[in-house]
Amino acid sequence: MLAGSACRRDMHDQPKYIPLRESTFFADARSARPFVPGTIARGQLREDPLLYTGKINGADATVFPFPVDDRVMARGRERFDVFCSPCHGRTGQGDGMVVRRGYRRPPTFHQDRLRESPFGHFFDVITNGFGAMPDYASQIGAEDRWKIIAYVRALQVSEHASLADVPAERRQSLDQPPPAEGR
């Protein structure tokens, strides 16, 4: 019986260029090809400078890049609780759990300087860090950074709110005593 050898190539033995190895095929001897000019990686097109920089004409933004509603606030609170409350505390006082364990205390969000700071300031600090605070650009997406800022503003308002700040249709519910425990 005649045994023939067949041409066969296994998946682990494929003809390919290994990154950054020399190539005799291309004139520049590089196997890794340069990007076509103007190439933008998927998901990296940043057409809205306000959303991605927190600035308008080079100055810290005083407006949000999208409307703030209940869903934005809920997401902002959730992200704040995950990323910010360990240092800043759940109320923004700067008394989070890691501070209680010896980490440097951040400023309270309720001081005049931060209550009067534009939204873009907070965006810049979350993106690039400040003092002992590290940058969170790689952990928190741009939209979520803005949602956190919306929640921080709500915390700031709540600390200095009066009954006049509560919408009229909700004031009555504040005047009611809490329901008695079921008997």
PDB file of C-alpha atoms in Angstrom:
ATOM      1  CA  MET A   1       0.000   0.000   0.000  1.00  0.00           C
ATOM      2  CA  LEU A   2       1.226   3.431  -0.839  1.00  0.00           C
ATOM      3  CA  ALA A   3       1.082   6.036   1.906  1.00  0.00           C
ATOM      4  CA  GLY A   4       0.997   9.573   0.638  1.00  0.00           C
ATOM      5  CA  SER A   5       1.808  12.670   2.515  1.00  0.00           C
ATOM      6  CA  ALA A   6      -0.719  15.411   2.195  1.00  0.00           C
ATOM      7  CA  CYS A   7      -0.038  19.086   2.386  1.00  0.00           C
ATOM      8  CA  ARG A   8      -1.408  20.177   5.668  1.00  0.00           C
ATOM      9  CA  ARG A   9      -1.039  23.237   7.868  1.00  0.00           C
ATOM     10  CA  ASP A  10      -2.203  23.356  11.474  1.00  0.00           C
ATOM     11  CA  MET A  11      -3.811  26.445  12.994  1.00  0.00           C
ATOM     12  CA  HIS A  12      -0.835  26.996  15.276  1.00  0.00           C
ATOM     13  CA  ASP A  13       1.466  27.093  12.239  1.00  0.00           C
ATOM     14  CA  GLN A  14      -0.012  29.894  10.135  1.00  0.00           C
ATOM     15  CA  PRO A  15       1.777  32.188   7.755  1.00  0.00           C
ATOM     16  CA  LYS A  16       1.576  35.564   9.483  1.00  0.00           C
ATOM     17  CA  TYR A  17       3.632  38.495  10.564  1.00  0.00           C
ATOM     18  CA  ILE A  18       4.479  38.641  14.232  1.00  0.00           C
ATOM     19  CA  PRO A  19       4.088  42.243  15.469  1.00  0.00           C
ATOM     20  CA  LEU A  20       7.188  44.420  15.113  1.00  0.00           C
ATOM     21  CA  ARG A  21       9.164  41.748  13.264  1.00  0.00           C
ATOM     22  CA  GLU A  22      11.074  42.603  10.133  1.00  0.00           C
ATOM     23  CA  SER A  23       9.441  41.956   6.772  1.00  0.00           C
ATOM     24  CA  THR A  24      11.069  41.430   3.415  1.00  0.00           C
ATOM     25  CA  PHE A  25       7.756  42.026   1.649  1.00  0.00           C
ATOM     26  CA  PHE A  26       7.399  45.760   2.371  1.00  0.00           C
ATOM     27  CA  ALA A  27       9.931  48.349   1.209  1.00  0.00           C
ATOM     28  CA  ASP A  28      10.247  49.885   4.692  1.00  0.00           C
ATOM     29  CA  ALA A  29      10.973  46.401   6.153  1.00  0.00           C
ATOM     30  CA  ARG A  30       8.224  46.767   8.763  1.00  0.00           C
ATOM     31  CA  SER A  31       5.567  44.098   9.208  1.00  0.00           C
ATOM     32  CA  ALA A  32       3.346  46.453  11.252  1.00  0.00           C
ATOM     33  CA  ARG A  33       1.726  48.857   8.843  1.00  0.00           C
ATOM     34  CA  PRO A  34       1.142  52.513   9.777  1.00  0.00           C
ATOM     35  CA  PHE A  35      -2.403  53.748  10.216  1.00  0.00           C
ATOM     36  CA  VAL A  36      -4.061  55.448   7.297  1.00  0.00           C
ATOM     37  CA  PRO A  37      -3.993  59.212   8.022  1.00  0.00           C
ATOM     38  CA  GLY A  38      -7.189  60.316   9.763  1.00  0.00           C
ATOM     39  CA  THR A  39      -7.943  56.843  11.157  1.00  0.00           C
ATOM     40  CA  ILE A  40     -10.014  56.897  14.347  1.00  0.00           C
ATOM     41  CA  ALA A  41     -10.391  53.785  16.480  1.00  0.00           C
ATOM     42  CA  ARG A  42     -13.929  52.515  16.953  1.00  0.00           C
ATOM     43  CA  GLY A  43     -15.578  54.272  19.875  1.00  0.00           C
ATOM     44  CA  GLN A  44     -12.904  56.995  19.990  1.00  0.00           C
ATOM     45  CA  LEU A  45     -14.521  59.703  17.850  1.00  0.00           C
ATOM     46  CA  ARG A  46     -14.945  62.641  20.183  1.00  0.00           C
ATOM     47  CA  GLU A  47     -17.038  65.136  18.233  1.00  0.00           C
ATOM     48  CA  ASP A  48     -18.503  66.874  21.297  1.00  0.00           C
ATOM     49  CA  PRO A  49     -15.702  68.800  23.047  1.00  0.00           C
ATOM     50  CA  LEU A  50     -17.957  69.767  25.974  1.00  0.00           C
ATOM     51  CA  LEU A  51     -18.791  66.120  26.694  1.00  0.00           C
ATOM     52  CA  TYR A  52     -15.186  64.909  26.508  1.00  0.00           C
ATOM     53  CA  THR A  53     -13.222  67.884  27.900  1.00  0.00           C
ATOM     54  CA  GLY A  54     -15.623  69.723  30.205  1.00  0.00           C
ATOM     55  CA  LYS A  55     -14.583  72.964  28.554  1.00  0.00           C
ATOM     56  CA  ILE A  56     -16.177  75.570  26.292  1.00  0.00           C
ATOM     57  CA  ASN A  57     -13.700  77.731  24.381  1.00  0.00           C
ATOM     58  CA  GLY A  58     -10.950  76.637  26.773  1.00  0.00           C
ATOM     59  CA  ALA A  59     -12.846  77.600  29.957  1.00  0.00           C
ATOM     60  CA  ASP A  60     -14.491  75.258  32.465  1.00  0.00           C
ATOM     61  CA  ALA A  61     -18.062  74.564  31.369  1.00  0.00           C
ATOM     62  CA  THR A  62     -20.976  76.039  33.286  1.00  0.00           C
ATOM     63  CA  VAL A  63     -23.554  73.851  31.493  1.00  0.00           C
ATOM     64  CA  PHE A  64     -24.162  70.125  31.112  1.00  0.00           C
ATOM     65  CA  PRO A  65     -23.751  68.427  27.728  1.00  0.00           C
ATOM     66  CA  PHE A  66     -27.137  66.690  28.110  1.00  0.00           C
ATOM     67  CA  PRO A  67     -30.380  67.179  30.067  1.00  0.00           C
ATOM     68  CA  VAL A  68     -30.330  66.029  33.688  1.00  0.00           C
ATOM     69  CA  ASP A  69     -33.302  63.841  34.595  1.00  0.00           C
ATOM     70  CA  ASP A  70     -34.145  61.142  37.137  1.00  0.00           C
ATOM     71  CA  ARG A  71     -32.225  58.456  35.219  1.00  0.00           C
ATOM     72  CA  VAL A  72     -29.111  60.641  35.036  1.00  0.00           C
ATOM     73  CA  MET A  73     -29.335  61.316  38.769  1.00  0.00           C
ATOM     74  CA  ALA A  74     -29.824  57.630  39.607  1.00  0.00           C
ATOM     75  CA  ARG A  75     -26.786  56.630  37.541  1.00  0.00           C
ATOM     76  CA  GLY A  76     -24.782  59.501  39.030  1.00  0.00           C
ATOM     77  CA  ARG A  77     -25.599  58.362  42.546  1.00  0.00           C
ATOM     78  CA  GLU A  78     -24.710  54.762  41.737  1.00  0.00           C
ATOM     79  CA  ARG A  79     -21.338  55.754  40.215  1.00  0.00           C
ATOM     80  CA  PHE A  80     -20.684  58.228  43.065  1.00  0.00           C
ATOM     81  CA  ASP A  81     -21.292  55.481  45.619  1.00  0.00           C
ATOM     82  CA  VAL A  82     -18.852  53.171  43.819  1.00  0.00           C
ATOM     83  CA  PHE A  83     -16.013  55.543  42.937  1.00  0.00           C
ATOM     84  CA  CYS A  84     -16.328  58.641  45.133  1.00  0.00           C
ATOM     85  CA  SER A  85     -17.890  57.682  48.469  1.00  0.00           C
ATOM     86  CA  PRO A  86     -14.875  55.684  49.706  1.00  0.00           C
ATOM     87  CA  CYS A  87     -13.077  59.028  50.170  1.00  0.00           C
ATOM     88  CA  HIS A  88     -15.772  61.702  49.961  1.00  0.00           C
ATOM     89  CA  GLY A  89     -18.396  59.821  51.993  1.00  0.00           C
ATOM     90  CA  ARG A  90     -22.004  59.242  50.959  1.00  0.00           C
ATOM     91  CA  THR A  91     -22.931  62.875  51.711  1.00  0.00           C
ATOM     92  CA  GLY A  92     -19.845  64.541  50.224  1.00  0.00           C
ATOM     93  CA  GLN A  93     -18.438  65.673  53.572  1.00  0.00           C
ATOM     94  CA  GLY A  94     -15.016  64.074  52.928  1.00  0.00           C
ATOM     95  CA  ASP A  95     -15.464  61.449  55.627  1.00  0.00           C
ATOM     96  CA  GLY A  96     -15.425  58.240  53.622  1.00  0.00           C
ATOM     97  CA  MET A  97     -14.288  54.868  54.884  1.00  0.00           C
ATOM     98  CA  VAL A  98     -10.716  55.129  53.593  1.00  0.00           C
ATOM     99  CA  VAL A  99     -10.372  58.529  55.273  1.00  0.00           C
ATOM    100  CA  ARG A 100     -11.452  56.943  58.569  1.00  0.00           C
ATOM    101  CA  ARG A 101      -8.637  54.450  58.048  1.00  0.00           C
ATOM    102  CA  GLY A 102      -5.957  57.087  57.598  1.00  0.00           C
ATOM    103  CA  TYR A 103      -6.115  58.263  53.981  1.00  0.00           C
ATOM    104  CA  ARG A 104      -5.800  62.018  53.438  1.00  0.00           C
ATOM    105  CA  ARG A 105      -9.152  63.804  53.875  1.00  0.00           C
ATOM    106  CA  PRO A 106     -10.556  65.410  50.706  1.00  0.00           C
ATOM    107  CA  PRO A 107     -12.342  68.762  50.930  1.00  0.00           C
ATOM    108  CA  THR A 108     -16.057  68.756  51.607  1.00  0.00           C
ATOM    109  CA  PHE A 109     -18.211  69.418  48.557  1.00  0.00           C
ATOM    110  CA  HIS A 110     -20.259  71.777  50.720  1.00  0.00           C
ATOM    111  CA  GLN A 111     -17.686  74.544  51.071  1.00  0.00           C
ATOM    112  CA  ASP A 112     -18.374  77.752  49.169  1.00  0.00           C
ATOM    113  CA  ARG A 113     -15.368  77.336  46.855  1.00  0.00           C
ATOM    114  CA  LEU A 114     -16.679  74.025  45.481  1.00  0.00           C
ATOM    115  CA  ARG A 115     -20.365  74.995  45.501  1.00  0.00           C
ATOM    116  CA  GLU A 116     -19.441  77.945  43.278  1.00  0.00           C
ATOM    117  CA  SER A 117     -17.062  76.010  41.006  1.00  0.00           C
ATOM    118  CA  PRO A 118     -18.254  75.428  37.440  1.00  0.00           C
ATOM    119  CA  PHE A 119     -19.239  71.933  36.348  1.00  0.00           C
ATOM    120  CA  GLY A 120     -16.157  71.759  34.133  1.00  0.00           C
ATOM    121  CA  HIS A 121     -13.904  72.026  37.196  1.00  0.00           C
ATOM    122  CA  PHE A 122     -15.336  68.802  38.605  1.00  0.00           C
ATOM    123  CA  PHE A 123     -15.047  67.131  35.198  1.00  0.00           C
ATOM    124  CA  ASP A 124     -11.376  68.101  35.015  1.00  0.00           C
ATOM    125  CA  VAL A 125     -10.647  66.820  38.533  1.00  0.00           C
ATOM    126  CA  ILE A 126     -12.379  63.473  37.910  1.00  0.00           C
ATOM    127  CA  THR A 127     -10.587  63.133  34.566  1.00  0.00           C
ATOM    128  CA  ASN A 128      -7.082  64.235  35.572  1.00  0.00           C
ATOM    129  CA  GLY A 129      -7.002  63.932  39.353  1.00  0.00           C
ATOM    130  CA  PHE A 130      -6.007  66.642  41.811  1.00  0.00           C
ATOM    131  CA  GLY A 131      -3.800  66.529  44.908  1.00  0.00           C
ATOM    132  CA  ALA A 132      -4.101  63.089  46.495  1.00  0.00           C
ATOM    133  CA  MET A 133      -7.022  62.157  44.219  1.00  0.00           C
ATOM    134  CA  PRO A 134      -5.994  59.953  41.300  1.00  0.00           C
ATOM    135  CA  ASP A 135      -7.406  60.391  37.819  1.00  0.00           C
ATOM    136  CA  TYR A 136     -10.448  58.289  36.949  1.00  0.00           C
ATOM    137  CA  ALA A 137     -10.469  58.799  33.166  1.00  0.00           C
ATOM    138  CA  SER A 138      -9.836  55.120  32.443  1.00  0.00           C
ATOM    139  CA  GLN A 139     -12.355  53.826  35.013  1.00  0.00           C
ATOM    140  CA  ILE A 140     -15.243  56.252  34.516  1.00  0.00           C
ATOM    141  CA  GLY A 141     -16.549  57.098  31.039  1.00  0.00           C
ATOM    142  CA  ALA A 142     -17.156  60.732  30.094  1.00  0.00           C
ATOM    143  CA  GLU A 143     -20.967  60.475  30.338  1.00  0.00           C
ATOM    144  CA  ASP A 144     -20.777  58.863  33.764  1.00  0.00           C
ATOM    145  CA  ARG A 145     -18.401  61.610  34.944  1.00  0.00           C
ATOM    146  CA  TRP A 146     -21.080  64.162  34.047  1.00  0.00           C
ATOM    147  CA  LYS A 147     -23.719  62.085  35.829  1.00  0.00           C
ATOM    148  CA  ILE A 148     -21.568  62.019  38.968  1.00  0.00           C
ATOM    149  CA  ILE A 149     -21.226  65.798  38.754  1.00  0.00           C
ATOM    150  CA  ALA A 150     -25.024  66.149  38.560  1.00  0.00           C
ATOM    151  CA  TYR A 151     -25.333  64.036  41.699  1.00  0.00           C
ATOM    152  CA  VAL A 152     -22.634  66.057  43.493  1.00  0.00           C
ATOM    153  CA  ARG A 153     -24.579  69.228  42.664  1.00  0.00           C
ATOM    154  CA  ALA A 154     -27.705  67.628  44.148  1.00  0.00           C
ATOM    155  CA  LEU A 155     -25.759  66.829  47.325  1.00  0.00           C
ATOM    156  CA  GLN A 156     -24.574  70.429  47.478  1.00  0.00           C
ATOM    157  CA  VAL A 157     -28.102  71.794  47.064  1.00  0.00           C
ATOM    158  CA  SER A 158     -29.502  69.379  49.655  1.00  0.00           C
ATOM    159  CA  GLU A 159     -27.025  70.566  52.276  1.00  0.00           C
ATOM    160  CA  HIS A 160     -28.217  74.166  51.971  1.00  0.00           C
ATOM    161  CA  ALA A 161     -31.840  73.642  50.951  1.00  0.00           C
ATOM    162  CA  SER A 162     -34.851  75.270  52.539  1.00  0.00           C
ATOM    163  CA  LEU A 163     -38.512  74.379  52.315  1.00  0.00           C
ATOM    164  CA  ALA A 164     -38.868  77.014  49.578  1.00  0.00           C
ATOM    165  CA  ASP A 165     -36.534  74.910  47.387  1.00  0.00           C
ATOM    166  CA  VAL A 166     -38.967  71.972  47.461  1.00  0.00           C
ATOM    167  CA  PRO A 167     -41.538  72.017  44.622  1.00  0.00           C
ATOM    168  CA  ALA A 168     -44.979  73.024  45.910  1.00  0.00           C
ATOM    169  CA  GLU A 169     -46.569  69.716  44.909  1.00  0.00           C
ATOM    170  CA  ARG A 170     -44.081  67.813  47.101  1.00  0.00           C
ATOM    171  CA  ARG A 171     -44.154  70.050  50.190  1.00  0.00           C
ATOM    172  CA  GLN A 172     -47.290  68.444  51.597  1.00  0.00           C
ATOM    173  CA  SER A 173     -45.596  65.059  51.771  1.00  0.00           C
ATOM    174  CA  LEU A 174     -42.832  66.624  53.892  1.00  0.00           C
ATOM    175  CA  ASP A 175     -45.323  67.937  56.441  1.00  0.00           C
ATOM    176  CA  GLN A 176     -46.789  64.483  57.035  1.00  0.00           C
ATOM    177  CA  PRO A 177     -45.371  62.409  59.899  1.00  0.00           C
ATOM    178  CA  PRO A 178     -43.811  59.133  58.803  1.00  0.00           C
ATOM    179  CA  PRO A 179     -46.232  56.201  58.740  1.00  0.00           C
ATOM    180  CA  ALA A 180     -46.491  54.255  62.012  1.00  0.00           C
ATOM    181  CA  GLU A 181     -45.061  50.770  62.051  1.00  0.00           C
ATOM    182  CA  GLY A 182     -47.706  48.172  61.209  1.00  0.00           C
ATOM    183  CA  ARG A 183     -49.499  46.662  64.194  1.00  0.00           C
TER     184      ARG A 183
END
